[in-house]
PDB file of C-alpha atoms in Angstrom:
ATOM      1  CA  MET G   1     132.607 -65.780  50.440  1.00 68.00           C
ATOM      2  CA  LYS G   2     131.784 -68.753  52.658  1.00 82.00           C
ATOM      3  CA  ASN G   3     128.599 -68.854  54.708  1.00 90.00           C
ATOM      4  CA  TYR G   4     130.181 -70.006  57.983  1.00 91.00           C
ATOM      5  CA  ALA G   5     126.903 -69.860  59.891  1.00 91.00           C
ATOM      6  CA  SER G   6     125.512 -72.743  57.845  1.00 94.00           C
ATOM      7  CA  LEU G   7     128.472 -75.024  58.568  1.00 94.00           C
ATOM      8  CA  THR G   8     128.773 -77.497  61.445  1.00 93.00           C
ATOM      9  CA  ASP G   9     131.454 -77.104  64.105  1.00 93.00           C
ATOM     10  CA  GLU G  10     133.168 -80.156  62.654  1.00 93.00           C
ATOM     11  CA  ALA G  11     133.228 -78.666  59.160  1.00 93.00           C
ATOM     12  CA  LEU G  12     134.621 -75.402  60.531  1.00 92.00           C
ATOM     13  CA  ALA G  13     137.364 -77.281  62.389  1.00 92.00           C
ATOM     14  CA  LEU G  14     138.370 -79.047  59.188  1.00 92.00           C
ATOM     15  CA  LEU G  15     138.399 -75.728  57.293  1.00 92.00           C
ATOM     16  CA  TYR G  16     140.687 -74.290  59.962  1.00 90.00           C
ATOM     17  CA  ILE G  17     143.015 -77.271  59.584  1.00 90.00           C
ATOM     18  CA  ASP G  18     143.145 -76.369  55.882  1.00 91.00           C
ATOM     19  CA  GLY G  19     144.232 -72.817  56.767  1.00 89.00           C
ATOM     20  CA  ASP G  20     140.945 -70.884  57.083  1.00 91.00           C
ATOM     21  CA  ASP G  21     141.372 -68.736  60.212  1.00 87.00           C
ATOM     22  CA  LYS G  22     137.878 -67.237  59.922  1.00 91.00           C
ATOM     23  CA  ALA G  23     136.424 -70.720  60.315  1.00 91.00           C
ATOM     24  CA  PHE G  24     138.143 -70.971  63.707  1.00 89.00           C
ATOM     25  CA  ASP G  25     136.763 -67.564  64.739  1.00 89.00           C
ATOM     26  CA  GLU G  26     133.267 -68.861  64.010  1.00 92.00           C
ATOM     27  CA  VAL G  27     133.671 -72.126  65.905  1.00 91.00           C
ATOM     28  CA  LEU G  28     135.171 -70.224  68.865  1.00 89.00           C
ATOM     29  CA  ALA G  29     132.260 -67.776  68.907  1.00 90.00           C
ATOM     30  CA  ARG G  30     129.768 -70.643  68.925  1.00 93.00           C
ATOM     31  CA  ASN G  31     131.357 -72.590  71.761  1.00 93.00           C
ATOM     32  CA  GLN G  32     133.039 -70.092  74.058  1.00 91.00           C
ATOM     33  CA  GLN G  33     130.080 -69.255  76.329  1.00 92.00           C
ATOM     34  CA  LYS G  34     129.043 -72.857  76.995  1.00 91.00           C
ATOM     35  CA  LEU G  35     132.637 -73.960  77.518  1.00 92.00           C
ATOM     36  CA  PHE G  36     133.472 -71.060  79.834  1.00 92.00           C
ATOM     37  CA  THR G  37     130.313 -71.710  81.874  1.00 92.00           C
ATOM     38  CA  TYR G  38     131.359 -75.342  82.314  1.00 92.00           C
ATOM     39  CA  ILE G  39     134.918 -74.378  83.328  1.00 91.00           C
ATOM     40  CA  LEU G  40     133.739 -71.699  85.778  1.00 90.00           C
ATOM     41  CA  PHE G  41     131.316 -74.123  87.353  1.00 89.00           C
ATOM     42  CA  MET G  42     134.125 -76.589  87.883  1.00 89.00           C
ATOM     43  CA  VAL G  43     136.806 -74.217  89.247  1.00 88.00           C
ATOM     44  CA  HIS G  44     134.657 -71.562  91.023  1.00 87.00           C
ATOM     45  CA  ASP G  45     137.120 -68.768  90.264  1.00 87.00           C
ATOM     46  CA  PRO G  46     136.811 -66.413  87.269  1.00 88.00           C
ATOM     47  CA  ASP G  47     140.575 -65.846  87.026  1.00 84.00           C
ATOM     48  CA  ILE G  48     141.336 -69.563  87.057  1.00 87.00           C
ATOM     49  CA  ALA G  49     138.452 -70.151  84.653  1.00 88.00           C
ATOM     50  CA  ASN G  50     139.933 -67.621  82.229  1.00 86.00           C
ATOM     51  CA  ASP G  51     143.318 -69.312  82.463  1.00 84.00           C
ATOM     52  CA  VAL G  52     141.810 -72.750  81.845  1.00 88.00           C
ATOM     53  CA  PHE G  53     139.726 -71.374  78.978  1.00 89.00           C
ATOM     54  CA  GLN G  54     142.794 -69.858  77.315  1.00 85.00           C
ATOM     55  CA  GLU G  55     144.834 -73.008  77.851  1.00 87.00           C
ATOM     56  CA  THR G  56     141.996 -75.090  76.417  1.00 90.00           C
ATOM     57  CA  PHE G  57     141.903 -73.116  73.188  1.00 87.00           C
ATOM     58  CA  ILE G  58     145.687 -73.117  72.908  1.00 84.00           C
ATOM     59  CA  LYS G  59     145.531 -76.921  73.090  1.00 87.00           C
ATOM     60  CA  VAL G  60     142.644 -76.972  70.630  1.00 90.00           C
ATOM     61  CA  ILE G  61     144.624 -74.895  68.124  1.00 88.00           C
ATOM     62  CA  THR G  62     147.734 -77.011  68.640  1.00 87.00           C
ATOM     63  CA  ASN G  63     145.833 -80.268  68.254  1.00 88.00           C
ATOM     64  CA  LEU G  64     144.062 -79.038  65.135  1.00 88.00           C
ATOM     65  CA  GLN G  65     147.305 -77.845  63.567  1.00 84.00           C
ATOM     66  CA  GLU G  66     149.025 -81.131  64.414  1.00 85.00           C
ATOM     67  CA  GLY G  67     146.202 -83.123  62.813  1.00 86.00           C
ATOM     68  CA  LYS G  68     145.059 -84.679  66.109  1.00 87.00           C
ATOM     69  CA  TYR G  69     141.388 -83.969  65.439  1.00 87.00           C
ATOM     70  CA  THR G  70     139.250 -86.278  63.359  1.00 81.00           C
ATOM     71  CA  ASN G  71     135.695 -85.455  62.395  1.00 79.00           C
ATOM     72  CA  SER G  72     133.739 -87.706  64.749  1.00 78.00           C
ATOM     73  CA  GLY G  73     130.662 -85.491  64.768  1.00 74.00           C
ATOM     74  CA  LYS G  74     131.265 -84.452  68.382  1.00 85.00           C
ATOM     75  CA  PHE G  75     133.425 -81.315  68.293  1.00 91.00           C
ATOM     76  CA  SER G  76     131.810 -79.832  71.427  1.00 90.00           C
ATOM     77  CA  PHE G  77     132.552 -83.043  73.385  1.00 89.00           C
ATOM     78  CA  TRP G  78     136.138 -82.868  72.167  1.00 91.00           C
ATOM     79  CA  LEU G  79     136.427 -79.277  73.439  1.00 92.00           C
ATOM     80  CA  THR G  80     134.919 -80.187  76.796  1.00 92.00           C
ATOM     81  CA  ARG G  81     137.213 -83.170  77.157  1.00 90.00           C
ATOM     82  CA  ILE G  82     140.294 -80.992  76.623  1.00 92.00           C
ATOM     83  CA  ALA G  83     139.032 -78.537  79.277  1.00 93.00           C
ATOM     84  CA  HIS G  84     138.173 -81.443  81.568  1.00 91.00           C
ATOM     85  CA  ASN G  85     141.706 -82.840  81.284  1.00 89.00           C
ATOM     86  CA  ILE G  86     143.252 -79.465  82.094  1.00 89.00           C
ATOM     87  CA  ILE G  87     140.989 -79.059  85.142  1.00 89.00           C
ATOM     88  CA  MET G  88     141.675 -82.593  86.355  1.00 85.00           C
ATOM     89  CA  ASP G  89     145.418 -82.029  86.033  1.00 83.00           C
ATOM     90  CA  SER G  90     145.089 -79.008  88.308  1.00 78.00           C
ATOM     91  CA  TYR G  91     143.129 -81.032  90.892  1.00 76.00           C
ATOM     92  CA  ARG G  92     145.353 -84.096  90.744  1.00 71.00           C
ATOM     93  CA  HIS G  93     147.219 -83.381  93.980  1.00 47.00           C
ATOM     94  CA  GLN G  94     144.305 -82.029  95.991  1.00 53.00           C
ATOM     95  CA  GLN G  95     142.710 -84.258  98.598  1.00 46.00           C
ATOM     96  CA  ALA G  96     139.051 -83.934  99.504  1.00 47.00           C
ATOM     97  CA  HIS G  97     138.212 -84.332 103.223  1.00 43.00           C
ATOM     98  CA  HIS G  98     135.472 -86.560 104.590  1.00 46.00           C
ATOM     99  CA  ILE G  99     134.352 -87.814 101.205  1.00 55.00           C
ATOM    100  CA  VAL G 100     133.128 -91.339 100.563  1.00 54.00           C
ATOM    101  CA  LYS G 101     135.616 -93.138  98.353  1.00 58.00           C
ATOM    102  CA  PRO G 102     135.401 -96.614  96.875  1.00 57.00           C
ATOM    103  CA  THR G 103     137.256 -99.463  98.526  1.00 58.00           C
ATOM    104  CA  GLU G 104     137.575-103.068  97.451  1.00 56.00           C
ATOM    105  CA  ASP G 105     134.499-103.905  99.534  1.00 54.00           C
ATOM    106  CA  ASN G 106     132.228-101.156  98.213  1.00 51.00           C
ATOM    107  CA  ASP G 107     133.483-100.464  94.679  1.00 52.00           C
ATOM    108  CA  LEU G 108     130.372 -99.711  92.650  1.00 50.00           C
ATOM    109  CA  ASN G 109     132.240-100.349  89.411  1.00 52.00           C
ATOM    110  CA  LYS G 110     131.717-104.039  90.129  1.00 50.00           C
ATOM    111  CA  LEU G 111     127.966-103.632  89.681  1.00 47.00           C
ATOM    112  CA  ARG G 112     126.380-104.003  86.287  1.00 50.00           C
ATOM    113  CA  SER G 113     125.577-100.799  84.381  1.00 51.00           C
ATOM    114  CA  GLU G 114     121.890-101.732  84.182  1.00 52.00           C
ATOM    115  CA  GLU G 115     121.618-101.908  87.971  1.00 49.00           C
ATOM    116  CA  LEU G 116     123.172 -98.481  88.410  1.00 47.00           C
ATOM    117  CA  MET G 117     121.042 -97.015  85.632  1.00 52.00           C
ATOM    118  CA  ASP G 118     117.911 -98.219  87.433  1.00 49.00           C
ATOM    119  CA  ILE G 119     119.168 -96.677  90.672  1.00 46.00           C
ATOM    120  CA  ASN G 120     119.937 -93.340  89.029  1.00 49.00           C
ATOM    121  CA  ARG G 121     116.582 -93.173  87.247  1.00 47.00           C
ATOM    122  CA  GLU G 122     115.059 -92.941  90.714  1.00 44.00           C
ATOM    123  CA  ASN G 123     117.338 -90.043  91.675  1.00 46.00           C
ATOM    124  CA  GLU G 124     115.521 -87.263  89.805  1.00 45.00           C
ATOM    125  CA  PHE G 125     115.295 -84.005  91.706  1.00 39.00           C
ATOM    126  CA  VAL G 126     111.699 -82.964  92.254  1.00 42.00           C
ATOM    127  CA  ASN G 127     111.740 -79.164  91.773  1.00 46.00           C
ATOM    128  CA  THR G 128     113.751 -76.018  91.141  1.00 60.00           C
ATOM    129  CA  GLN G 129     114.299 -75.271  94.833  1.00 60.00           C
ATOM    130  CA  ILE G 130     115.942 -78.621  95.319  1.00 62.00           C
ATOM    131  CA  MET G 131     118.137 -77.912  92.292  1.00 63.00           C
ATOM    132  CA  ASP G 132     119.239 -74.648  93.938  1.00 70.00           C
ATOM    133  CA  ASP G 133     120.091 -76.504  97.140  1.00 72.00           C
ATOM    134  CA  VAL G 134     121.897 -79.123  95.090  1.00 68.00           C
ATOM    135  CA  ARG G 135     124.078 -76.435  93.469  1.00 76.00           C
ATOM    136  CA  HIS G 136     125.301 -75.377  96.912  1.00 79.00           C
ATOM    137  CA  LEU G 137     126.003 -78.940  97.971  1.00 83.00           C
ATOM    138  CA  MET G 138     127.802 -79.640  94.701  1.00 84.00           C
ATOM    139  CA  ASP G 139     130.360 -76.974  95.508  1.00 84.00           C
ATOM    140  CA  ALA G 140     131.682 -79.193  98.314  1.00 85.00           C
ATOM    141  CA  LEU G 141     132.120 -82.301  96.162  1.00 89.00           C
ATOM    142  CA  PRO G 142     135.472 -83.343  94.714  1.00 89.00           C
ATOM    143  CA  ALA G 143     135.879 -82.258  91.091  1.00 88.00           C
ATOM    144  CA  PRO G 144     135.139 -85.622  89.380  1.00 90.00           C
ATOM    145  CA  GLN G 145     131.873 -86.039  91.295  1.00 89.00           C
ATOM    146  CA  ARG G 146     130.846 -82.407  90.836  1.00 89.00           C
ATOM    147  CA  GLU G 147     131.540 -82.673  87.128  1.00 90.00           C
ATOM    148  CA  VAL G 148     129.374 -85.728  86.526  1.00 89.00           C
ATOM    149  CA  VAL G 149     126.459 -84.182  88.455  1.00 86.00           C
ATOM    150  CA  TYR G 150     126.808 -80.964  86.444  1.00 87.00           C
ATOM    151  CA  MET G 151     126.935 -82.764  83.104  1.00 88.00           C
ATOM    152  CA  ARG G 152     124.002 -85.030  83.964  1.00 84.00           C
ATOM    153  CA  TYR G 153     121.582 -82.556  85.526  1.00 78.00           C
ATOM    154  CA  PHE G 154     122.608 -79.197  84.099  1.00 81.00           C
ATOM    155  CA  GLN G 155     123.842 -80.152  80.612  1.00 84.00           C
ATOM    156  CA  ASP G 156     121.419 -83.092  80.314  1.00 82.00           C
ATOM    157  CA  LEU G 157     124.100 -85.439  78.984  1.00 84.00           C
ATOM    158  CA  SER G 158     123.649 -89.205  79.036  1.00 83.00           C
ATOM    159  CA  PHE G 159     126.094 -91.307  81.037  1.00 83.00           C
ATOM    160  CA  LYS G 160     127.533 -92.538  77.741  1.00 85.00           C
ATOM    161  CA  GLU G 161     128.188 -88.930  76.679  1.00 88.00           C
ATOM    162  CA  ILE G 162     129.659 -88.101  80.099  1.00 89.00           C
ATOM    163  CA  ALA G 163     131.956 -91.113  79.843  1.00 88.00           C
ATOM    164  CA  GLU G 164     133.129 -90.081  76.358  1.00 89.00           C
ATOM    165  CA  THR G 165     133.668 -86.467  77.393  1.00 89.00           C
ATOM    166  CA  THR G 166     135.608 -87.274  80.545  1.00 90.00           C
ATOM    167  CA  GLY G 167     137.525 -90.224  79.120  1.00 89.00           C
ATOM    168  CA  VAL G 168     136.309 -92.822  81.619  1.00 89.00           C
ATOM    169  CA  SER G 169     134.039 -95.866  81.439  1.00 88.00           C
ATOM    170  CA  ILE G 170     130.276 -95.625  81.835  1.00 84.00           C
ATOM    171  CA  ASN G 171     130.589 -97.605  85.068  1.00 84.00           C
ATOM    172  CA  THR G 172     133.050 -95.047  86.433  1.00 88.00           C
ATOM    173  CA  SER G 173     130.674 -92.195  85.520  1.00 86.00           C
ATOM    174  CA  LEU G 174     127.812 -94.004  87.214  1.00 85.00           C
ATOM    175  CA  GLY G 175     129.976 -94.708  90.254  1.00 84.00           C
ATOM    176  CA  ARG G 176     130.958 -91.055  90.531  1.00 88.00           C
ATOM    177  CA  MET G 177     127.296 -90.059  90.356  1.00 84.00           C
ATOM    178  CA  ARG G 178     126.428 -92.559  93.050  1.00 83.00           C
ATOM    179  CA  TYR G 179     129.174 -91.309  95.387  1.00 85.00           C
ATOM    180  CA  ALA G 180     128.203 -87.713  94.637  1.00 86.00           C
ATOM    181  CA  LEU G 181     124.611 -88.409  95.649  1.00 80.00           C
ATOM    182  CA  ILE G 182     125.745 -90.216  98.811  1.00 81.00           C
ATOM    183  CA  ASN G 183     127.974 -87.280  99.757  1.00 84.00           C
ATOM    184  CA  MET G 184     125.318 -84.692  98.942  1.00 82.00           C
ATOM    185  CA  ARG G 185     122.755 -86.528 101.018  1.00 78.00           C
ATOM    186  CA  ARG G 186     125.202 -86.728 103.939  1.00 83.00           C
ATOM    187  CA  MET G 187     125.935 -82.992 103.691  1.00 84.00           C
ATOM    188  CA  ALA G 188     122.230 -82.192 103.403  1.00 81.00           C
ATOM    189  CA  LYS G 189     121.585 -84.123 106.623  1.00 81.00           C
ATOM    190  CA  GLN G 190     124.455 -82.360 108.399  1.00 84.00           C
ATOM    191  CA  HIS G 191     123.091 -78.939 107.367  1.00 78.00           C
ATOM    192  CA  ASN G 192     119.401 -79.799 107.774  1.00 78.00           C
ATOM    193  CA  ILE G 193     118.650 -79.308 104.089  1.00 74.00           C
ATOM    194  CA  GLN G 194     115.595 -81.243 102.974  1.00 66.00           C
ATOM    195  CA  LEU G 195     116.204 -83.053  99.715  1.00 59.00           C
ATOM    196  CA  SER G 196     113.931 -85.665  98.178  1.00 53.00           C
ATOM    197  CA  LEU G 197     116.734 -87.850  96.899  1.00 42.00           C
ATOM    198  CA  GLU G 198     116.215 -91.579  96.614  1.00 42.00           C
ATOM    199  CA  LEU G 199     119.591 -93.284  96.697  1.00 40.00           C
TER     200      LEU G 199
END
């Protein structure tokens, strides 16, 4: 009898590809809470979150069975990216109102990564109360901006990891963070919420 608990997610995925259904049960049990929390945070509706969660694992099973998974050592990122793609598909036609968007004149992707990294290092939130206020402001952001803020500050992912998970460049991730912080600061000012954010 295999000791599934001692195996990595990647090893379990490969066992499932080879026909071991119990290996999939184990990898599902390990990842379902974190993945569902991420999905719920993004969609704000438990029913939609359940639908996205189910669709994510249907795609995971399909991709595994079709040999579309390779052991890259990042199974959890792979799961999150599938969920991310499903969520983004559902938001594709929605328009956010009064949100700062890049134009040719202010496209932050033209800046070097190092410059944006320096800027974002200065954007640390100073205490738990601010983080609570930030959560409320995040709800009003468009999905791509909300997602990068969540991954950076609540999942503690690097911008490289965020870029890999969401399938965009590091510069795009940094740009989304920058616009998110601009929008959150604007909303905080409109609602008289005091945030110590250095943009």
